[in-house]
Tab-separated table of C-alpha atoms and ligand atoms in Angstrom:
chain	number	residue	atom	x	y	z
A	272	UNK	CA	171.597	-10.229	161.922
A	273	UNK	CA	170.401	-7.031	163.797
A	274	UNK	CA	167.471	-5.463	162.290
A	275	UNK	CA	167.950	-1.828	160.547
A	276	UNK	CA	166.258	0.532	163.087
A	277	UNK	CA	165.287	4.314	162.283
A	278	UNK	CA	164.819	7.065	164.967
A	279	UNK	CA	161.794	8.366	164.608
A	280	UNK	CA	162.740	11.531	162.684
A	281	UNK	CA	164.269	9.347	160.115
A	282	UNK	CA	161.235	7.385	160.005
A	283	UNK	CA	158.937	10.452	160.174
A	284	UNK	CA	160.518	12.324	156.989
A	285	UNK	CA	160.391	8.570	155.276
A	286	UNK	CA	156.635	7.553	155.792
A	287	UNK	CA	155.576	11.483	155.465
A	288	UNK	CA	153.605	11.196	159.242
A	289	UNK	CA	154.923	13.553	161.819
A	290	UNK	CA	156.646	12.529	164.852
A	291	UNK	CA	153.467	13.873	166.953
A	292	UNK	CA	150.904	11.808	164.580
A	293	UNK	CA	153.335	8.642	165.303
A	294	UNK	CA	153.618	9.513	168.797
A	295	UNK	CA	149.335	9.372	168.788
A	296	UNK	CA	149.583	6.095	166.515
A	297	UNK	CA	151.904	4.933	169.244
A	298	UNK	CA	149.310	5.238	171.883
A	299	UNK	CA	146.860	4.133	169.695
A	300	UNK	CA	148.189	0.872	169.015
A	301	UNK	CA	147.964	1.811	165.279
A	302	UNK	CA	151.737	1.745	164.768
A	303	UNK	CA	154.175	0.417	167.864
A	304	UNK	CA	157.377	1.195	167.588
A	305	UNK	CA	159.269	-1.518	166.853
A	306	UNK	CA	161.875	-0.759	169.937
A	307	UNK	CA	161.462	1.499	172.681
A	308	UNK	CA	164.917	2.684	174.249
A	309	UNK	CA	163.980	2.032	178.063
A	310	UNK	CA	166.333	4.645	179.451
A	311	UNK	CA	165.366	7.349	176.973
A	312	UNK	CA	162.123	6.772	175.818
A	313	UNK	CA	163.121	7.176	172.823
A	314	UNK	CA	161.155	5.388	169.840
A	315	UNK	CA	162.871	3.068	166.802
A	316	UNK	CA	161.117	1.778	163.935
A	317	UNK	CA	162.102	-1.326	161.415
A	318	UNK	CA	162.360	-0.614	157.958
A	319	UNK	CA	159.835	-3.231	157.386
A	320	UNK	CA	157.396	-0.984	159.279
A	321	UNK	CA	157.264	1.709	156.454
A	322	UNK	CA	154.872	0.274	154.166
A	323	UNK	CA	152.082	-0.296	156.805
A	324	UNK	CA	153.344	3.434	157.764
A	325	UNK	CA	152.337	4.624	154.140
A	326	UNK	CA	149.542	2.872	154.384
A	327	UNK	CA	148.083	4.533	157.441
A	328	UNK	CA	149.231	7.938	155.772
A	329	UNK	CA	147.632	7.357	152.856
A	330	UNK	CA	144.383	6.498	154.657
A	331	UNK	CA	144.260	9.638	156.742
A	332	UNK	CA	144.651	11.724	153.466
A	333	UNK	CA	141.396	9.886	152.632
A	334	UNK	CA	139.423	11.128	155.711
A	335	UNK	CA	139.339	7.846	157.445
A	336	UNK	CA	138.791	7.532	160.726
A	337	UNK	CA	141.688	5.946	162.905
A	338	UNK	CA	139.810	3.429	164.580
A	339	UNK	CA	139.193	2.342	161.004
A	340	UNK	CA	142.354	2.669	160.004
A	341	UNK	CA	143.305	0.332	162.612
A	342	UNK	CA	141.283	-2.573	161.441
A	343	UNK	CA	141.931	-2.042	157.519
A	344	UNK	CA	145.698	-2.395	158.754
A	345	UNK	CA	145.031	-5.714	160.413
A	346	UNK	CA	143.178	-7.150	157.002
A	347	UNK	CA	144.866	-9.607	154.205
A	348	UNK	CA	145.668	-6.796	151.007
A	349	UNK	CA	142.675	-8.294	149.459
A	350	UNK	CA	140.217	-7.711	152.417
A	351	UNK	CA	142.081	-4.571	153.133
A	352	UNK	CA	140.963	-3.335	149.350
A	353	UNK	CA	137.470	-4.328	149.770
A	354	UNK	CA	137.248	-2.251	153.655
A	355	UNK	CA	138.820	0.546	151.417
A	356	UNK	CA	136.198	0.499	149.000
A	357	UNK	CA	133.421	0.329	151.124
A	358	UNK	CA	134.640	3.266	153.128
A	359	UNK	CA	134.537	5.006	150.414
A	360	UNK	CA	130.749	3.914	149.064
A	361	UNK	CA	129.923	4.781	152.437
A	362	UNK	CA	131.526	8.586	151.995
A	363	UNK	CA	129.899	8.898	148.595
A	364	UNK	CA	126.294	8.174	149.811
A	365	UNK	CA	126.725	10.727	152.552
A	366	UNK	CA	128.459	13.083	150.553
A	367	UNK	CA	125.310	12.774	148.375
A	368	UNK	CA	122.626	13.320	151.057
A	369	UNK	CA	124.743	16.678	152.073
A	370	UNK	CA	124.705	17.653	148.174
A	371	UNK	CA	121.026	16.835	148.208
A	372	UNK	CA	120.406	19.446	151.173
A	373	UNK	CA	122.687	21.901	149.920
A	374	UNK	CA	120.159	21.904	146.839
A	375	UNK	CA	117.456	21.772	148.675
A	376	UNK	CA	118.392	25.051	150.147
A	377	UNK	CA	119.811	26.986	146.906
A	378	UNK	CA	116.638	26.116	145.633
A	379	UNK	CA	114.555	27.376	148.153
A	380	UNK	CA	116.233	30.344	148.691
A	381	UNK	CA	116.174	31.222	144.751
A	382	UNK	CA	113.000	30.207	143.958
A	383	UNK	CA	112.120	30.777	140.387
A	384	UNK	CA	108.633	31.359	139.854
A	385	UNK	CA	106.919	29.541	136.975
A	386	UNK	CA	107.670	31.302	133.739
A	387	UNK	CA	103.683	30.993	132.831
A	388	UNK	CA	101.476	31.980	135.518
A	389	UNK	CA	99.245	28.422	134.885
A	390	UNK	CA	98.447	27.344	138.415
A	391	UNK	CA	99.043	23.656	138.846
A	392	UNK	CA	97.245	21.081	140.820
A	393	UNK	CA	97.632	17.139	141.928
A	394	UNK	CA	95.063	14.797	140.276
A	395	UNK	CA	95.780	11.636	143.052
A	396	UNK	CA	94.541	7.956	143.960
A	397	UNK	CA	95.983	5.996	146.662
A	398	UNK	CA	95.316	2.212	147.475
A	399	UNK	CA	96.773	-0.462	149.665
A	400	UNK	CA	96.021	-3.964	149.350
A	401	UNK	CA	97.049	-6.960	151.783
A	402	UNK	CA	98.710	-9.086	148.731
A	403	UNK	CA	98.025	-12.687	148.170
A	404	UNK	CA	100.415	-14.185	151.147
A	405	UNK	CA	100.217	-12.028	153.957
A	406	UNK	CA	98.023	-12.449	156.803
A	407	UNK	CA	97.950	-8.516	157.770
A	408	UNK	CA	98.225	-5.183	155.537
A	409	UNK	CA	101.411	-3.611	157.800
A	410	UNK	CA	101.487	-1.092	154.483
A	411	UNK	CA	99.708	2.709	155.182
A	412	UNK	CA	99.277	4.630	151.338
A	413	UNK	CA	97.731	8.173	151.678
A	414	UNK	CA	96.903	10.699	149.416
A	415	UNK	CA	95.302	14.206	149.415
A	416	UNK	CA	95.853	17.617	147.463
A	417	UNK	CA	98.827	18.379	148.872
A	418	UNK	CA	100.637	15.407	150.533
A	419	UNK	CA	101.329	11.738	149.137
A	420	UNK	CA	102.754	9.311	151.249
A	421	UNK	CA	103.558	5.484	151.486
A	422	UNK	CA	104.928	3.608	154.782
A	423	UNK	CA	105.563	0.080	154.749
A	424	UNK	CA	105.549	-1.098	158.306
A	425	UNK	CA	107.212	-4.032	159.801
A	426	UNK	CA	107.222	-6.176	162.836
A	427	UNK	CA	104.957	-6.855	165.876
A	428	UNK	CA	103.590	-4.033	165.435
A	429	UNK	CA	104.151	-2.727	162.023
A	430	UNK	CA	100.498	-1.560	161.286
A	431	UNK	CA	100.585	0.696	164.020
A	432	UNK	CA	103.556	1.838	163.060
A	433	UNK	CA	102.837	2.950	159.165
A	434	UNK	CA	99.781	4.398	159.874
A	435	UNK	CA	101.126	5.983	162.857
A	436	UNK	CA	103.768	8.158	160.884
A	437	UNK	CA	101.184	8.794	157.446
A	438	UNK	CA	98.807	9.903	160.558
A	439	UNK	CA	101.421	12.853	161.735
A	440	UNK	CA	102.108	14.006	158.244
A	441	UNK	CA	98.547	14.359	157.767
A	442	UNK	CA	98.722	17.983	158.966
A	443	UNK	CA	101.080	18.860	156.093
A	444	UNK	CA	97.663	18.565	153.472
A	445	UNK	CA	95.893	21.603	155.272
A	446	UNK	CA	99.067	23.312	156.684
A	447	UNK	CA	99.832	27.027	155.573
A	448	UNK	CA	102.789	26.302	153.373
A	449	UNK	CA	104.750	29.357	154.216
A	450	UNK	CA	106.854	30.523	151.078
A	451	UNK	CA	110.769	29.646	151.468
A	452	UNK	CA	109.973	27.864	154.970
A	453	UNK	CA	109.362	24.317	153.091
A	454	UNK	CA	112.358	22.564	155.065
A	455	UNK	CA	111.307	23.201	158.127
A	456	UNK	CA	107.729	22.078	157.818
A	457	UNK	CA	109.287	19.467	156.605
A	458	UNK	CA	111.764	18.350	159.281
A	459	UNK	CA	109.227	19.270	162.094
A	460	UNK	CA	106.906	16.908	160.163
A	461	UNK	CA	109.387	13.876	160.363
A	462	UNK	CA	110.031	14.558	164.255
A	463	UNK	CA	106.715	14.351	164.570
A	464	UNK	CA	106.005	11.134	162.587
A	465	UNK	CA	108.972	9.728	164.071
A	466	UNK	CA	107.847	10.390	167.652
A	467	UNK	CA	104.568	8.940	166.872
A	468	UNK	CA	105.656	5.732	165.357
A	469	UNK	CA	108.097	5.385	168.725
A	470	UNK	CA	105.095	5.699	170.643
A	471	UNK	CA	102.926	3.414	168.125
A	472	UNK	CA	105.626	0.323	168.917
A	473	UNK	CA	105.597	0.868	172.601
A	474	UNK	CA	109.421	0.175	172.701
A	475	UNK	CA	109.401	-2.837	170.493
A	476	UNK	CA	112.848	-2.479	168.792
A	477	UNK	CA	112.520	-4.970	166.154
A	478	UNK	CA	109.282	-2.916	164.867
A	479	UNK	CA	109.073	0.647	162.754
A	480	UNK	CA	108.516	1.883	159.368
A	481	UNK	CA	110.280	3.541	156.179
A	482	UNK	CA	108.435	6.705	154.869
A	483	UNK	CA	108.300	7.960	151.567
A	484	UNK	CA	105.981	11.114	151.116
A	485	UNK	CA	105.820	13.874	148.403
A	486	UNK	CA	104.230	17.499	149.788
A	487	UNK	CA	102.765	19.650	146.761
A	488	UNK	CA	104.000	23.419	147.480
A	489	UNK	CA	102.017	24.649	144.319
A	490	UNK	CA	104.081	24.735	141.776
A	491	UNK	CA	106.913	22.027	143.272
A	492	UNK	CA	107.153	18.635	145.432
A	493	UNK	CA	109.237	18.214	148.282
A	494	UNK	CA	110.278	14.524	148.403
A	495	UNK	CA	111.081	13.054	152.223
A	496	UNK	CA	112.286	9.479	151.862
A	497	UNK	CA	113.818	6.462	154.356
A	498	UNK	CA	113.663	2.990	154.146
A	499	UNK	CA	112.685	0.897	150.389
A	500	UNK	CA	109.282	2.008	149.159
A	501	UNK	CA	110.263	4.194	145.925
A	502	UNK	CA	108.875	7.037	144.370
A	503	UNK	CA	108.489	7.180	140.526
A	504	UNK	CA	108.885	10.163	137.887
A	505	UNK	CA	106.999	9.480	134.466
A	506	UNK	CA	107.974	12.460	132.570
A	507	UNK	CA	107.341	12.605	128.193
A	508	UNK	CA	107.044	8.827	128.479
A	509	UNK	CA	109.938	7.961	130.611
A	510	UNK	CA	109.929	6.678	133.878
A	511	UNK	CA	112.611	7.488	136.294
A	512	UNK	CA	113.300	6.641	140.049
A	513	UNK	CA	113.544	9.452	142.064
A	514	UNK	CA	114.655	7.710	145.193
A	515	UNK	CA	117.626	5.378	146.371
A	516	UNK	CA	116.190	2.257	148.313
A	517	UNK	CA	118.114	2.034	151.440
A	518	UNK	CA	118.853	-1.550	151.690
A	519	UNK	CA	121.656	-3.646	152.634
A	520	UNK	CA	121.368	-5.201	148.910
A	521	UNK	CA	121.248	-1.727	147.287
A	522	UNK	CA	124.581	-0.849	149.180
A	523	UNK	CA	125.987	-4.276	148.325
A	524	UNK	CA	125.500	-3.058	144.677
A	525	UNK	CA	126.557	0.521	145.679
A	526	UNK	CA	130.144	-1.200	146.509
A	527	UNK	CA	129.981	-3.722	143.463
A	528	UNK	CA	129.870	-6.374	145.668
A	529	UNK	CA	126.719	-7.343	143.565
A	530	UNK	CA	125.245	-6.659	140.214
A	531	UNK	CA	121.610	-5.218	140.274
A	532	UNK	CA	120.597	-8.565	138.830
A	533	UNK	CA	121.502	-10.764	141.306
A	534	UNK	CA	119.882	-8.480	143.676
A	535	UNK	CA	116.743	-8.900	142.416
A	536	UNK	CA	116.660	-13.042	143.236
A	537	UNK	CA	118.867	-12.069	146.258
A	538	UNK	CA	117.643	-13.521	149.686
A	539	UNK	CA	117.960	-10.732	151.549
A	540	UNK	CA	116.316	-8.143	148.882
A	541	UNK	CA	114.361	-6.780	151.551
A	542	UNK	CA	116.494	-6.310	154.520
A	543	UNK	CA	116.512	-2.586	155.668
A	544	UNK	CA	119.259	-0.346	156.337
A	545	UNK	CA	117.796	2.288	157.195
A	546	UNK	CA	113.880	3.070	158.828
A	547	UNK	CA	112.176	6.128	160.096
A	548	UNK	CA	114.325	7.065	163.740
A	549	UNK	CA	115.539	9.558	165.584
A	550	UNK	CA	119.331	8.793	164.380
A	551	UNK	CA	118.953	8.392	160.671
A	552	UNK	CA	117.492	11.761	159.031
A	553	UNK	CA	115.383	10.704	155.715
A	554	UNK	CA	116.605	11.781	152.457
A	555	UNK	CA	115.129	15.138	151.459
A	556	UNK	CA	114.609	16.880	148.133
A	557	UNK	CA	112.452	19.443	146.496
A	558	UNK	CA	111.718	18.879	142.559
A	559	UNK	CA	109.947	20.783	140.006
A	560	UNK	CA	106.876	19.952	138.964
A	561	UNK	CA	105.750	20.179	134.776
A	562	UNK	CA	102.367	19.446	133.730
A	563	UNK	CA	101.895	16.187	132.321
A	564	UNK	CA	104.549	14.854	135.033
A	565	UNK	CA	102.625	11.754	136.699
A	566	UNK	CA	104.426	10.839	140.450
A	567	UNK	CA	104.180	6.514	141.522
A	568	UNK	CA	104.878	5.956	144.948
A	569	UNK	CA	104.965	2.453	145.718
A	570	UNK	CA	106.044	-0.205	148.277
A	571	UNK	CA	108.344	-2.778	147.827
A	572	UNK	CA	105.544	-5.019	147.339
A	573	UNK	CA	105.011	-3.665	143.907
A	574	UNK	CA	108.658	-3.005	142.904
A	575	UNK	CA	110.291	-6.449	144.084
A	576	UNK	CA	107.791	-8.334	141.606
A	577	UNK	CA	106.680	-5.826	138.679
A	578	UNK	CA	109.603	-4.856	136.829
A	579	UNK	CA	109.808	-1.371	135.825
A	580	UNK	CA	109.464	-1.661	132.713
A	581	UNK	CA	105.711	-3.240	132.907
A	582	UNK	CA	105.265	-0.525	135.349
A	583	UNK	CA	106.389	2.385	133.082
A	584	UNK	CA	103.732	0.073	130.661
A	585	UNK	CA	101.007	0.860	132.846
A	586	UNK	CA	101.668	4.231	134.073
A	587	UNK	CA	101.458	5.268	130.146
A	588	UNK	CA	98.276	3.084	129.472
A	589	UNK	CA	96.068	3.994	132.474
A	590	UNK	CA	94.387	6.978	131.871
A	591	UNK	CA	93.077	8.022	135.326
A	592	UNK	CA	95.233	7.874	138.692
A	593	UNK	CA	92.385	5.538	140.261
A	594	UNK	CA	92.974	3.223	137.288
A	595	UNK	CA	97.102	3.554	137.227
A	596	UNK	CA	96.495	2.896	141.546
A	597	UNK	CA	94.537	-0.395	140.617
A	598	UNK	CA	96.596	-1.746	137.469
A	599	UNK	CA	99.367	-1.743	139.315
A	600	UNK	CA	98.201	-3.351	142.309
A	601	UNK	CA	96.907	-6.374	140.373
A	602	UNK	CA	100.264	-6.660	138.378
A	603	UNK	CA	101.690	-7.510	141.932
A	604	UNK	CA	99.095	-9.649	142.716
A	605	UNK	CA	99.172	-11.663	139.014
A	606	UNK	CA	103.152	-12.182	139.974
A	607	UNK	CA	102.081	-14.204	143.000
A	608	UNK	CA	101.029	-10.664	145.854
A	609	UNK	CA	103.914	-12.269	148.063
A	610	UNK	CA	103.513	-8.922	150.056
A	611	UNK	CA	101.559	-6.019	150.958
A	612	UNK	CA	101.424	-3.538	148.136
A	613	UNK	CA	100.887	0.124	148.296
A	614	UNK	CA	100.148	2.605	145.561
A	615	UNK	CA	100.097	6.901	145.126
A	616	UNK	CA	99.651	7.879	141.751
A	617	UNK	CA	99.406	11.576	140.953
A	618	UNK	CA	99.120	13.672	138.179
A	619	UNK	CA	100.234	17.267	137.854
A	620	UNK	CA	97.601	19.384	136.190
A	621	UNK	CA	96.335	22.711	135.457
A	622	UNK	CA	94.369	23.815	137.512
A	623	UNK	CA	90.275	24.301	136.582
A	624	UNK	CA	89.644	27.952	136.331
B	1300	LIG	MG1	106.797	-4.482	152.023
């Protein structure tokens, strides 16, 4: 029996793609005709070709990129779902690094002052300790009165390489903060730490660093953050986690693919997705400080073994940032130190007259 054939108008008005988009899918290899007339050129498609048709339709009114489209449309239906639904995490997570910006910069530009002129200041401790397993202390943990900053380094040469980027933010603690221009300290600050950690690894590409920092701009904290060290928020007694680790686990559980609780026996737990490098900008935000707010920035040396619940424990029991710093530390070290771990606390005060 001959197969039904449709011209390519008929086929066009059917699947809802124009003749020029199937023309392009054509050429693409996306979607052959299924007969090519080979004295007019012209194109015929099999009825049986719709559905994959729709499909590819349906994906471009998602945004997705053809070459991507081309290998969901060569997947099973069930491993066709699952590329769908990745894609899409994938979307989300940028969309929400754009949102983040576009914040940042409403904010800035609309900067409310304080509605009572207290000045504020950062009460701060910072400690890093080698851990119980490892032979080196790759971790870098900084603090000052106006910059915070944790880098967990890995590698050949990850101890250059942490210390190398807290080293180039350094600057930030003394730097005239000009009002409004917070950004772009900020993102001149990151070229420079990521230049200095290239030159720290000397072209070893299995080595680098994450980042997470905090800069104090008097009354608010700009957060920069890459890589799975985590920055903390206890605020009236609750703790919250201001940053997204960027792992390959966390985007497993991003794209249910795995529950938070298998990700914290999972394997791979610490495998990164992202680092500090010239192609993947850090997450940036600006947040407002209150008095009484008390910041934790940590590496994953503290948060893979110390759940946060004992952490939120001992953020609320320690009364100084020096003794918060040290409590923690030796949590992670009672639960077996199976890496380096890194501590900022700091406390938002007002400021001595
Ligand atoms: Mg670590």
């Amino acid at each position: 029996m001959r197969e039904e054939m449709l011209t390519i108008g008929a086929f066009s008005k059917a699947c809802r793609l124009s003749p020029k988009a199937l023309r392009l899918y054509d050429e693409l290899e996306l979607l052959k005709p299924r007969r090519v007339d080979p004295d007019t050129g012209y194109r015929y498609y099999a009825v049986d070709q719709l559905e994959r048709a729709r499909l590819v339709a349906w994906l471009r009114r998602l945004g997705m990129p053809l070459a991507r489209i081309r290998q969901v449309c060569a997947l099973p239906a069930a491993d066709a779902a699952h590329a769908i639904h990745a894609y899409w995490a994938q979307v989300e997570a940028e969309t929400a690094v754009r949102r983040d910006l576009a914040v940042f910069l409403v904010d800035q530009l609309v900067a409310a002052p304080r509605k009572d002129t207290t000045m504020l200041e950062l009460r701060y401790a910072a400690h890093s300790d080698r851990g119980r397993t490892r032979p080196a202390n790759q971790d870098t943990a900084y603090a000052g009165n106006r910059l915070l900053a944790v880098a967990d380094g890995y590698g050949p040469a990850g101890v250059p390489a942490s210390s190398a980027a807290v080293e180039a933010l350094r600057f930030l603690d003394t730097a005239e903060l000009p009002a409004g221009d917070v950004l772009n300290l900020l993102e001149e600050a990151v070229r420079g730490a990521t230049e200095a950690v290239r030159d720290a690894v000397d072209g070893a590409d299995d080595a680098g660093t994450t980042l997470t920092a905090l800069l104090w701009t008097g009354s608010r904290l700009a957060l920069v953050h890459i890589g799975d060290c985590r920055a903390y928020l206890l605020r009236d007694g609750a703790l919250f986690r201001v940053t997204e680790d960027h792992t390959v686990v966390q985007s497993l559980i991003d794209e249910g693919r795995l529950t938070p609780e298998e990700a914290t026996t999972h394997p791979q737990r610490s495998l990164l997705l992202k680092s500090l490098s010239p192609t993947t900008p850090p997450d940036l935000r600006l947040r407002d400080a209150e008095p009484g707010d008390r910041y934790l920035l940590c590496s994953d040396g503290l948060s893979t073994v110390v759940p946060d619940a004992r952490i939120r424990h001992l953020l609320t029991s320690t009364p100084s940032p020096d003794t918060a710093v040290h409590a923690l530390i030796d949590a992670a070290n009672e639960a077996g130190g199976p890496d380096n771990v890194s501590c900022v606390v700091a406390d938002v005060v007002e400021a001595a007259a």
